Amino acid sequence: MLPRRVLGIHGFSKRCLSTRATQILSALDIPTKGEIPGVYDGRWKGSGDIFESKCPSTGEVLARVQSATPRELEESIRASREAFKVFRTVPAPQRGEILRQIREAIAKYRKELGALVSLEMGKIRTEGEGEVQEFVDICDYAVGLSRMMNGRVVSSERLGHSILEVPNPLGVLAVLSAFNFPVAVYGWNLALSLAAGNATLWKPSPSTPLCSIAITKLVSDVLTRNGIPGAVAGLVIGGKHVGEAVVQSTDVDMVSFTGSENTGRQVAKVVQGRFGKVLLELGGNNASIVMPDADLSMALPSVFFGSIGTAGQRCTSTRRLYLHKSIADTFLERLQGMYAKLQPGDPLVSSTLLGPLHTQQAVALYENAIADLRSGGAELLCGGSRYVGGNSPLADHLLGGNFVQPAITIPRSSSPHEADLWKKEVFAPILNVAIFDELEQAIEWNNAVPQGLSSSLWTRDIRNVGRWIGPEGSDTGIVNVNVGTSGAEIGAAFGGNKSTGWGRESGGDAWKQYVRWSACTINFSDAAPLAQGVDFSTTN
Ligand code: NAD
């Protein structure tokens, strides 16, 4: 028998758990010794490759997690299908009651889960807790939804006929999620999927397995208490190969994928190739536009949060800043002042605003992007290197972390038509700035990139607002006014256009994708006429 591989996403390391990590894991009942099973289909298991979870702030190995073998994945998918057969018959309001209990369980551990997100993903604590709050919020929403997932009655052109549009449970939903929102994205999907009566199988990012194990434990406890099969909310930890196998499986009715454009493109082709349903939430390349009449005391902190929050690793992070020429100098001077005061630190400490990048690979991407900007003649106003060595403001225990200095740059060319750098999402705190004369020009730049997730306009002029949100305005899925690009609420459908994938999750009408729709024509008359008056009568 071949020995199992240890796949340190971040390299091989020996485990020796700090008090800092021990307290957070113990509070959530996650073992602090030995290998942890990363597959759940009603029972915990995992005999595939071992994945190391590594703290981005310190470099410490937090856990070694057992992933799914191909056979275990098959078993999990089968268990999900069986669980679906049970769950689809549970009346929707009862499913809502189960969701209410899940909401309570997650809310009870809001602080602990938030700390775990911070520890394992690297975002600062308040953002970690905010992410857990999103899970709670979407559960609230879905509890209500469970009594409102209504179809409708459509008038029939035929006498004594009625047409019903009926939503039924869809089947098995696979959720493939990214590292940067290791809790909320699953929450958005799970809540709607449970309300809809589906079984959900989660394949999270292999670099944040502990968040998914903690959440799955809380959810499975609720399911068990209610006599519902655990595989209604299954989990398979694994890397690319497990993801590919999930996507290929014809036993998976719908794939909800959150991740990079490159992976999303592959996933979309495979799922559409087998005529499955696919929902894509891919990369963002989001712009803020600041007009001369903007209230800078509001715009500045929002742009600051948009570009620095989660160390630039939100899909909605502000990556492009378009400043009107009349306020550009003032804005940049004040923004640079805010950047200058920023100190990196332990994301678990409440005063920290800048945490680490998630991995060493992300640091390399950041460094490559900075090198490209420099060689392309960009002016670097601040930042541009990692925090290392003796002059680093980092405490000793953070010297093994992935900390980089947020950068503001002015590329030589302002137009995405002339410089490719504007067209790519670099998942790091790099803010590229350009200066414009007229709003039309800024909107043109805003729309001239492949991605279409979020955008924001800062103005007090209602005419600008009308232009911005209208047919000649921003083409992104999220179009804000006097609100930054980052930080959406759950009530509206969330998602982006163009190469962001056109997917919509969370609120609004997003739930309608998680059900199987049937148009049912019911004839309660004594005749059987054809539609459109077609006459197919026979003589006998
Ligand atoms: P990624 O594409 O590397 O990975 C996403 C998921 O896909 C992971 O679970 C990964 O294991 C899996 N995977 C990798 N290769 C696969 C394959 N061939 N088939 C099936 N699954 C595969 O993304 P990431 O680096 O974890 O996340 C960052 C990206 O996610 C950024 O581009 C960000 O903008 C995007 N994102 C988008 C949203 C949104 O709502 N639009 C939200 C969060 C993150």
Coordinates of C-alpha atoms and ligand atoms in Angstrom, one line a residue:
M1 CA 0.0 0.0 0.0
L2 CA 1.3 3.4 -0.9
P3 CA 1.9 5.9 1.9
R4 CA -0.4 8.9 2.0
R5 CA 1.0 12.1 0.7
V6 CA 1.2 15.2 2.9
L7 CA 0.1 18.1 0.8
G8 CA 1.2 21.2 2.6
I9 CA -0.6 23.8 0.6
H10 CA 2.2 25.9 2.0
G11 CA 5.0 23.2 2.2
F12 CA 5.9 20.6 4.8
S13 CA 5.9 21.6 8.4
K14 CA 6.0 19.9 11.8
R15 CA 3.1 20.5 14.0
C16 CA 3.6 22.1 17.4
L17 CA 0.5 24.0 18.5
S18 CA 0.7 27.4 20.2
T19 CA -1.6 28.4 23.0
R20 CA -3.1 31.1 20.7
A21 CA -4.3 28.4 18.2
T22 CA -5.1 25.7 20.9
Q23 CA -7.6 28.0 22.6
I24 CA -9.4 28.8 19.3
L25 CA -9.6 25.2 18.1
S26 CA -10.6 23.8 21.5
A27 CA -13.4 26.3 21.8
L28 CA -14.9 24.7 18.7
D29 CA -14.2 21.1 19.6
I30 CA -11.5 20.7 16.9
P31 CA -8.8 18.2 18.0
T32 CA -5.4 19.8 18.7
K33 CA -3.5 16.5 18.3
G34 CA -3.4 13.9 15.6
E35 CA -4.9 13.9 12.1
I36 CA -8.5 15.2 11.7
P37 CA -11.1 13.5 9.4
G38 CA -12.1 15.9 6.6
V39 CA -15.0 13.9 5.1
Y40 CA -18.5 13.8 6.4
D41 CA -21.4 11.9 4.9
G42 CA -23.3 11.0 8.1
R43 CA -20.1 9.7 9.6
W44 CA -16.6 11.3 9.8
K45 CA -13.8 9.7 7.8
G46 CA -11.0 10.5 5.3
S47 CA -8.2 8.2 4.2
G48 CA -6.9 10.3 1.2
D49 CA -4.0 12.7 1.1
I50 CA -3.3 14.8 4.2
F51 CA -3.7 18.5 3.9
E52 CA -2.0 20.9 6.2
S53 CA -3.9 23.9 7.5
K54 CA -1.3 26.7 8.0
C55 CA -1.8 30.0 9.8
P56 CA -1.1 32.8 7.4
S57 CA 0.0 35.1 10.2
T58 CA 2.6 33.0 11.9
G59 CA 3.4 30.1 9.5
E60 CA 2.3 27.6 12.2
V61 CA 0.8 24.3 11.1
L62 CA -2.7 24.3 12.7
A63 CA -3.8 20.8 11.8
R64 CA -3.3 17.9 9.5
V65 CA -6.6 17.0 7.8
Q66 CA -7.5 13.7 6.1
S67 CA -9.0 14.3 2.6
A68 CA -11.4 12.1 0.6
T69 CA -10.1 9.2 -1.6
P70 CA -11.9 8.8 -4.9
R71 CA -13.9 5.9 -3.3
E72 CA -14.9 8.0 -0.3
L73 CA -16.0 10.8 -2.6
E74 CA -18.2 8.4 -4.5
E75 CA -19.7 7.1 -1.2
S76 CA -20.3 10.7 -0.1
I77 CA -22.1 11.6 -3.4
R78 CA -24.2 8.4 -3.0
A79 CA -25.0 9.3 0.6
S80 CA -26.1 12.8 -0.5
R81 CA -28.5 11.3 -3.1
E82 CA -30.0 9.0 -0.5
A83 CA -30.3 11.9 2.0
F84 CA -32.0 14.0 -0.7
K85 CA -34.7 11.3 -1.1
V86 CA -35.5 11.8 2.6
F87 CA -35.2 15.5 2.8
R88 CA -37.2 16.4 -0.3
T89 CA -40.3 15.1 1.5
V90 CA -39.9 17.2 4.6
P91 CA -42.4 20.1 4.3
A92 CA -40.6 23.4 3.5
P93 CA -41.7 25.2 6.8
Q94 CA -40.2 22.3 8.8
R95 CA -37.0 22.7 6.8
G96 CA -37.2 26.3 7.9
E97 CA -37.4 25.2 11.5
I98 CA -34.2 23.2 11.0
L99 CA -32.6 26.3 9.5
R100 CA -33.7 28.3 12.5
Q101 CA -31.9 25.9 14.7
I102 CA -28.8 26.0 12.5
R103 CA -28.9 29.8 12.8
E104 CA -29.0 29.5 16.6
A105 CA -26.1 27.1 16.6
I106 CA -23.9 29.3 14.4
A107 CA -24.9 32.5 16.3
K108 CA -24.0 30.9 19.6
Y109 CA -20.4 30.4 18.3
R110 CA -20.1 33.6 16.4
K111 CA -17.1 34.9 18.2
E112 CA -15.3 31.5 18.2
L113 CA -16.0 30.9 14.5
G114 CA -14.9 34.5 13.7
A115 CA -11.6 33.8 15.6
L116 CA -11.1 30.6 13.6
V117 CA -11.7 32.4 10.3
S118 CA -9.1 35.0 11.4
L119 CA -6.6 32.3 12.5
E120 CA -6.9 30.1 9.5
M121 CA -7.7 32.5 6.6
G122 CA -5.9 35.5 8.0
K123 CA -8.5 38.2 7.8
I124 CA -8.9 40.5 10.9
R125 CA -11.2 39.4 13.6
T126 CA -14.0 41.8 13.0
E127 CA -14.2 40.7 9.4
G128 CA -14.1 37.1 10.5
E129 CA -17.0 37.7 12.8
G130 CA -18.8 39.7 10.1
E131 CA -18.5 36.7 7.8
V132 CA -20.1 34.4 10.4
Q133 CA -22.8 37.0 10.9
E134 CA -23.6 36.7 7.2
F135 CA -24.2 33.0 7.7
V136 CA -26.6 33.9 10.5
D137 CA -28.3 36.6 8.4
I138 CA -28.9 34.3 5.4
C139 CA -30.3 31.6 7.7
D140 CA -32.8 34.2 9.0
Y141 CA -33.7 35.1 5.4
A142 CA -34.1 31.4 4.5
V143 CA -36.3 30.6 7.4
G144 CA -38.7 33.2 6.1
L145 CA -38.2 32.0 2.6
S146 CA -39.1 28.4 3.6
R147 CA -42.7 29.7 3.8
M148 CA -42.5 31.8 0.7
M149 CA -40.9 29.7 -2.0
N150 CA -44.0 30.1 -4.0
G151 CA -44.8 29.1 -7.5
R152 CA -47.7 30.9 -9.3
V153 CA -50.9 30.3 -11.2
V154 CA -50.9 31.5 -14.8
S155 CA -54.0 32.2 -16.8
S156 CA -54.7 29.6 -19.5
E157 CA -56.0 30.5 -22.9
R158 CA -58.1 27.3 -22.8
L159 CA -61.4 27.0 -21.1
G160 CA -61.4 24.9 -17.8
H161 CA -57.6 24.8 -17.7
S162 CA -55.0 26.3 -15.3
I163 CA -51.3 26.5 -15.5
L164 CA -49.2 26.2 -12.4
E165 CA -45.5 27.0 -12.2
V166 CA -44.3 24.7 -9.4
P167 CA -41.0 24.7 -7.6
N168 CA -39.7 21.4 -6.3
P169 CA -36.5 20.4 -4.7
L170 CA -33.7 20.1 -7.2
G171 CA -31.4 17.3 -6.0
V172 CA -27.8 17.4 -4.9
L173 CA -26.0 20.7 -4.8
A174 CA -22.2 20.8 -4.7
V175 CA -20.7 23.9 -3.3
L176 CA -17.1 24.5 -4.3
S177 CA -15.8 27.5 -2.4
A178 CA -12.7 29.8 -2.3
F179 CA -10.3 30.4 0.6
N180 CA -11.1 34.0 1.2
F181 CA -14.7 33.6 2.5
P182 CA -14.4 30.1 4.1
V183 CA -17.7 30.4 6.0
A184 CA -20.1 32.9 4.4
V185 CA -20.2 31.6 0.8
Y186 CA -21.1 28.1 2.1
G187 CA -23.8 29.8 4.3
W188 CA -25.3 31.6 1.3
N189 CA -25.6 28.3 -0.5
L190 CA -26.5 26.0 2.3
A191 CA -29.3 28.2 3.6
L192 CA -31.1 28.4 0.2
S193 CA -30.4 24.8 -0.6
L194 CA -31.8 23.5 2.7
A195 CA -34.9 25.7 2.3
A196 CA -35.3 24.3 -1.2
G197 CA -35.2 20.7 0.1
N198 CA -31.8 19.7 -1.5
A199 CA -28.9 17.8 -0.2
T200 CA -25.7 19.9 -0.2
L201 CA -22.1 18.6 -0.6
W202 CA -19.4 21.1 0.3
K203 CA -15.9 21.0 -1.2
P204 CA -14.2 23.9 0.5
S205 CA -10.7 25.3 -0.3
P206 CA -8.1 22.8 0.9
S207 CA -6.3 25.6 2.7
T208 CA -9.2 26.4 5.1
P209 CA -10.4 22.9 6.1
L210 CA -10.8 23.8 9.8
C211 CA -13.5 26.4 9.1
S212 CA -15.5 23.9 7.1
I213 CA -15.1 21.1 9.7
A214 CA -16.2 23.4 12.5
I215 CA -19.3 24.6 10.5
T216 CA -20.2 21.0 9.4
K217 CA -20.0 19.8 13.0
L218 CA -22.5 22.5 14.2
V219 CA -24.8 21.8 11.2
S220 CA -24.7 18.0 11.5
D221 CA -25.5 18.2 15.3
V222 CA -28.7 20.0 14.4
L223 CA -29.6 17.6 11.6
T224 CA -29.0 14.6 13.9
R225 CA -31.2 16.1 16.6
N226 CA -34.0 16.4 14.0
G227 CA -33.6 12.9 12.7
I228 CA -32.4 14.1 9.3
P229 CA -29.5 12.2 7.6
G230 CA -26.2 13.9 8.0
A231 CA -25.4 13.7 4.3
V232 CA -28.0 16.5 3.8
A233 CA -25.0 18.7 4.6
G234 CA -22.0 16.6 3.6
L235 CA -18.3 17.7 3.4
V236 CA -15.4 16.5 1.3
I237 CA -12.0 18.1 1.9
G238 CA -9.7 17.7 -1.1
G239 CA -7.8 19.6 -3.7
K240 CA -8.2 20.0 -7.5
H241 CA -8.8 16.3 -8.2
V242 CA -11.6 16.0 -5.7
G243 CA -13.1 19.2 -7.2
E244 CA -12.9 17.8 -10.7
A245 CA -14.5 14.6 -9.7
V246 CA -17.4 16.4 -8.0
V247 CA -17.9 18.6 -11.0
Q248 CA -17.9 15.6 -13.4
S249 CA -20.4 13.6 -11.4
T250 CA -23.8 13.2 -13.1
D251 CA -25.2 12.6 -9.6
V252 CA -24.6 16.2 -8.8
D253 CA -27.5 18.2 -10.2
M254 CA -26.0 21.7 -9.6
V255 CA -22.6 23.1 -9.0
S256 CA -22.3 26.4 -7.2
F257 CA -18.7 27.4 -7.8
T258 CA -16.9 30.4 -6.1
G259 CA -13.3 30.9 -7.2
S260 CA -11.0 32.3 -9.8
E261 CA -11.9 32.9 -13.4
N262 CA -9.5 30.3 -14.7
T263 CA -10.9 27.5 -12.6
G264 CA -14.5 28.7 -13.1
R265 CA -14.0 28.5 -16.9
Q266 CA -13.0 24.8 -16.6
V267 CA -15.8 24.0 -14.2
A268 CA -18.4 25.7 -16.4
K269 CA -17.4 23.7 -19.4
V270 CA -17.5 20.4 -17.6
V271 CA -20.9 21.0 -15.9
Q272 CA -22.5 22.5 -19.1
G273 CA -21.0 19.6 -21.1
R274 CA -23.1 17.2 -19.1
F275 CA -26.1 19.6 -19.0
G276 CA -25.9 20.1 -15.3
K277 CA -26.8 23.4 -13.6
V278 CA -23.9 25.7 -12.8
L279 CA -23.7 28.9 -10.7
L280 CA -20.5 30.9 -11.0
E281 CA -19.1 33.5 -8.6
L282 CA -15.7 34.4 -10.0
G283 CA -13.1 37.1 -9.9
G284 CA -13.7 40.9 -9.5
N285 CA -11.7 43.9 -10.7
N286 CA -13.7 46.6 -9.0
A287 CA -13.5 50.4 -9.5
S288 CA -14.4 53.4 -7.4
I289 CA -15.0 56.7 -9.2
V290 CA -14.7 59.9 -7.2
M291 CA -16.4 63.0 -8.6
P292 CA -15.6 66.6 -7.8
D293 CA -18.7 67.0 -5.6
A294 CA -18.1 63.8 -3.6
D295 CA -18.0 64.0 0.2
L296 CA -14.3 63.0 0.7
S297 CA -14.8 62.4 4.4
M298 CA -17.0 59.5 3.3
A299 CA -15.2 58.4 0.1
L300 CA -11.7 58.2 1.7
P301 CA -12.4 55.7 4.5
S302 CA -14.5 53.6 2.1
V303 CA -11.8 53.4 -0.6
F304 CA -9.3 52.7 2.2
F305 CA -11.4 49.8 3.5
G306 CA -12.1 48.6 0.0
S307 CA -8.5 48.4 -1.0
I308 CA -7.0 47.3 2.4
G309 CA -9.8 45.2 3.9
T310 CA -8.9 41.4 4.0
A311 CA -5.5 42.6 2.8
G312 CA -7.0 43.1 -0.7
Q313 CA -8.3 39.5 -0.8
R314 CA -12.1 40.2 -1.2
C315 CA -13.7 39.5 -4.5
T316 CA -15.2 43.0 -4.1
S317 CA -11.9 44.7 -3.1
T318 CA -11.3 48.1 -4.7
R319 CA -8.5 47.5 -7.3
R320 CA -9.0 50.5 -9.5
L321 CA -9.5 54.1 -8.3
Y322 CA -10.6 56.8 -10.8
L323 CA -10.3 60.3 -9.5
H324 CA -11.6 63.5 -11.1
K325 CA -8.7 65.8 -11.9
S326 CA -10.0 68.5 -9.6
I327 CA -9.8 66.4 -6.4
A328 CA -7.1 63.9 -7.4
D329 CA -4.2 65.6 -5.6
T330 CA -6.0 66.2 -2.4
F331 CA -7.6 62.7 -2.4
L332 CA -4.2 60.9 -3.0
E333 CA -2.4 63.0 -0.4
R334 CA -5.0 62.1 2.2
L335 CA -5.2 58.5 1.2
Q336 CA -1.4 58.1 1.3
G337 CA -1.6 59.6 4.8
M338 CA -4.0 56.9 5.9
Y339 CA -1.8 54.2 4.3
A340 CA 1.3 55.6 6.1
K341 CA -0.3 55.1 9.5
L342 CA -1.3 51.5 8.8
Q343 CA 0.7 48.9 10.7
P344 CA 0.5 45.2 9.9
G345 CA -0.3 43.0 12.9
D346 CA -1.9 39.9 14.3
P347 CA -5.4 39.7 12.8
L348 CA -6.6 38.3 16.1
V349 CA -5.8 41.5 17.9
S350 CA -8.7 43.9 17.8
S351 CA -6.7 47.0 16.9
T352 CA -5.2 45.4 13.8
L353 CA -6.5 46.6 10.4
L354 CA -3.9 44.9 8.1
G355 CA -3.5 41.1 8.3
P356 CA -1.4 38.8 6.1
L357 CA -2.0 37.4 2.6
H358 CA -3.3 33.9 2.8
T359 CA -0.3 32.0 1.3
Q360 CA 3.3 32.4 0.2
Q361 CA 2.0 31.9 -3.4
A362 CA -0.2 35.0 -2.9
V363 CA 2.9 36.9 -1.8
A364 CA 4.7 35.8 -5.0
L365 CA 1.7 37.0 -7.1
Y366 CA 1.8 40.3 -5.3
E367 CA 5.6 40.7 -5.9
N368 CA 5.2 39.7 -9.6
A369 CA 2.4 42.2 -10.1
I370 CA 4.6 45.0 -8.5
A371 CA 7.5 44.1 -10.7
D372 CA 5.3 44.2 -13.8
L373 CA 3.9 47.6 -12.7
R374 CA 7.5 48.9 -12.2
S375 CA 8.7 47.6 -15.5
G376 CA 5.7 49.2 -17.2
G377 CA 6.6 52.6 -15.9
A378 CA 4.0 52.9 -13.1
E379 CA 4.6 55.4 -10.4
L380 CA 4.6 53.7 -7.0
L381 CA 3.2 56.1 -4.4
C382 CA 3.6 53.7 -1.5
G383 CA 4.1 50.0 -0.6
G384 CA 5.4 47.4 -3.0
S385 CA 7.4 45.0 -0.9
R386 CA 6.9 42.4 1.9
Y387 CA 7.5 43.2 5.5
V388 CA 10.8 41.4 6.3
G389 CA 13.9 41.8 8.3
G390 CA 15.0 44.0 11.2
N391 CA 13.0 47.1 10.2
S392 CA 9.7 45.2 10.1
P393 CA 7.0 46.5 12.5
L394 CA 5.9 42.9 13.0
A395 CA 6.0 41.2 16.4
D396 CA 8.4 38.2 16.6
H397 CA 5.7 35.6 16.4
L398 CA 4.5 37.1 13.1
L399 CA 7.8 37.0 11.3
G400 CA 6.8 33.7 9.6
G401 CA 3.6 35.3 8.2
N402 CA 2.8 36.5 4.7
F403 CA 2.6 40.2 5.3
V404 CA 3.0 42.7 2.5
Q405 CA 2.9 46.5 2.2
P406 CA -0.3 47.7 0.5
A407 CA 0.6 49.6 -2.6
I408 CA -0.9 52.6 -4.4
T409 CA 0.3 53.0 -8.0
I410 CA -0.3 55.3 -11.0
P411 CA 0.2 53.2 -14.1
R412 CA 1.7 55.0 -17.1
S413 CA -1.5 54.4 -19.2
S414 CA -4.9 55.1 -17.7
S415 CA -7.0 53.2 -20.2
P416 CA -7.7 49.4 -20.0
H417 CA -7.6 49.5 -23.8
E418 CA -4.0 50.4 -23.7
A419 CA -2.6 48.5 -20.7
D420 CA -3.5 44.9 -19.8
L421 CA -2.6 45.4 -16.1
W422 CA -6.0 47.1 -15.7
K423 CA -7.8 44.0 -16.9
K424 CA -6.5 41.4 -14.4
E425 CA -7.6 40.7 -10.9
V426 CA -4.4 40.6 -8.7
F427 CA -5.6 39.1 -5.4
A428 CA -3.5 41.4 -3.2
P429 CA -3.6 45.0 -1.8
I430 CA -2.6 46.9 -4.9
L431 CA -4.7 49.9 -5.8
N432 CA -4.1 51.3 -9.3
V433 CA -5.1 55.0 -9.8
A434 CA -6.0 57.0 -12.9
I435 CA -7.3 60.6 -13.3
F436 CA -10.2 61.5 -15.5
D437 CA -11.9 64.7 -16.9
E438 CA -15.5 63.6 -17.5
L439 CA -17.7 60.9 -15.9
E440 CA -18.3 59.3 -19.3
Q441 CA -14.6 58.6 -19.5
A442 CA -14.5 57.0 -16.0
I443 CA -17.6 54.9 -16.8
E444 CA -16.0 53.7 -20.0
W445 CA -12.8 52.6 -18.1
N446 CA -15.0 51.0 -15.4
N447 CA -16.7 48.9 -18.1
A448 CA -13.6 48.1 -20.2
V449 CA -12.4 45.1 -18.2
P450 CA -13.5 41.5 -18.5
Q451 CA -14.8 41.3 -15.0
G452 CA -18.1 42.8 -13.8
L453 CA -18.6 42.3 -10.1
S454 CA -18.7 45.6 -8.1
S455 CA -18.3 49.3 -8.7
S456 CA -18.9 52.5 -6.8
L457 CA -19.5 56.2 -7.6
W458 CA -19.0 59.0 -5.2
T459 CA -21.1 62.0 -5.9
R460 CA -23.9 64.2 -4.6
D461 CA -25.2 65.1 -8.0
I462 CA -28.4 63.2 -8.8
R463 CA -27.7 63.5 -12.6
N464 CA -24.5 61.5 -12.1
V465 CA -26.4 58.9 -10.2
G466 CA -29.0 58.5 -12.9
R467 CA -26.3 58.1 -15.5
W468 CA -24.3 55.6 -13.4
I469 CA -27.2 53.2 -12.6
G470 CA -28.9 53.5 -16.1
P471 CA -28.4 51.9 -19.5
E472 CA -25.2 53.9 -20.2
G473 CA -23.8 53.3 -16.7
S474 CA -21.8 50.7 -14.9
D475 CA -22.1 47.2 -16.2
T476 CA -21.3 45.4 -13.0
G477 CA -23.6 43.2 -10.9
I478 CA -23.2 45.5 -7.8
V479 CA -23.5 49.2 -8.7
N480 CA -23.1 51.4 -5.6
V481 CA -23.5 55.1 -5.0
N482 CA -21.7 56.7 -2.0
V483 CA -21.0 53.1 -0.8
G484 CA -17.7 51.4 -1.4
T485 CA -17.2 48.4 -3.7
S486 CA -16.8 46.0 -0.8
G487 CA -19.2 44.7 1.9
A488 CA -22.6 43.6 0.5
E489 CA -25.6 42.7 2.6
I490 CA -27.5 39.4 2.1
G491 CA -30.9 40.8 1.2
A492 CA -30.1 41.5 -2.5
A493 CA -28.9 38.9 -4.9
F494 CA -25.1 39.0 -4.9
G495 CA -22.9 38.3 -8.0
G496 CA -21.3 39.7 -11.0
N497 CA -21.6 39.9 -14.8
K498 CA -19.2 39.1 -17.7
S499 CA -16.2 37.0 -16.6
T500 CA -17.3 37.2 -13.0
G501 CA -19.7 34.5 -14.2
W502 CA -23.3 36.0 -14.1
G503 CA -24.1 34.0 -11.0
R504 CA -26.4 35.3 -8.3
E505 CA -26.4 34.1 -4.7
S506 CA -27.9 35.0 -1.4
G507 CA -31.0 37.2 -1.5
G508 CA -33.3 38.6 -4.2
D509 CA -34.5 35.9 -6.6
A510 CA -31.3 33.8 -6.1
W511 CA -33.3 31.0 -4.5
K512 CA -35.1 30.3 -7.8
Q513 CA -32.0 28.6 -9.1
Y514 CA -31.9 26.1 -6.3
V515 CA -35.2 24.4 -7.3
R516 CA -36.6 22.4 -10.2
W517 CA -39.3 24.3 -11.9
S518 CA -42.3 22.6 -13.6
A519 CA -45.0 24.2 -15.7
C520 CA -48.1 22.1 -15.0
T521 CA -51.2 22.6 -17.2
I522 CA -54.2 21.1 -15.4
N523 CA -57.4 20.5 -17.4
F524 CA -60.5 20.3 -15.2
S525 CA -63.0 20.5 -18.1
D526 CA -64.7 17.8 -20.1
A527 CA -62.8 18.6 -23.3
A528 CA -59.2 18.4 -24.4
P529 CA -58.6 21.4 -26.7
L530 CA -55.1 22.0 -28.1
A531 CA -53.2 25.3 -27.5
Q532 CA -53.2 28.1 -30.1
G533 CA -56.5 26.7 -31.5
V534 CA -54.7 23.9 -33.3
D535 CA -57.4 21.6 -34.8
F536 CA -56.3 18.0 -34.9
S537 CA -59.7 16.5 -34.9
T538 CA -60.3 13.1 -36.4
T539 CA -63.6 11.9 -38.0
N540 CA -64.2 9.0 -35.5
Ligands
NAD1 P1 -9.6 28.8 -6.9 O1 -10.2 28.9 -8.2 O2 -8.1 28.5 -6.8 O3 -10.3 27.6 -6.0 C1 -11.7 27.6 -5.8 C2 -12.1 26.2 -5.5 O4 -12.0 25.4 -6.6 C3 -11.3 25.5 -4.4 O5 -12.2 24.8 -3.6 C4 -10.4 24.6 -5.2 O6 -9.9 23.5 -4.5 C5 -11.3 24.2 -6.3 N1 -10.7 23.8 -7.6 C6 -9.4 24.1 -8.0 N2 -9.2 23.5 -9.3 C7 -10.4 22.9 -9.6 C8 -10.8 22.2 -10.7 N3 -10.1 22.0 -11.8 N4 -12.1 21.7 -10.7 C9 -12.9 21.9 -9.7 N5 -12.6 22.5 -8.6 C10 -11.3 23.0 -8.5 O7 -9.9 30.2 -6.1 P2 -9.3 30.7 -4.7 O8 -7.9 31.1 -5.0 O9 -9.6 29.8 -3.6 O10 -10.2 32.0 -4.5 C11 -9.9 33.3 -5.0 C12 -10.8 33.6 -6.1 O11 -12.1 33.5 -5.8 C13 -10.6 35.1 -6.6 O12 -10.6 35.2 -8.0 C14 -11.9 35.7 -6.0 O13 -12.3 36.9 -6.7 C15 -12.9 34.6 -6.2 N6 -14.0 34.8 -5.3 C16 -15.2 35.3 -5.9 C17 -16.3 35.5 -5.1 C18 -17.6 36.0 -5.8 O14 -18.6 36.0 -5.1 N7 -17.6 36.5 -7.0 C19 -16.2 35.3 -3.7 C20 -15.0 34.9 -3.2 C21 -13.9 34.6 -4.0

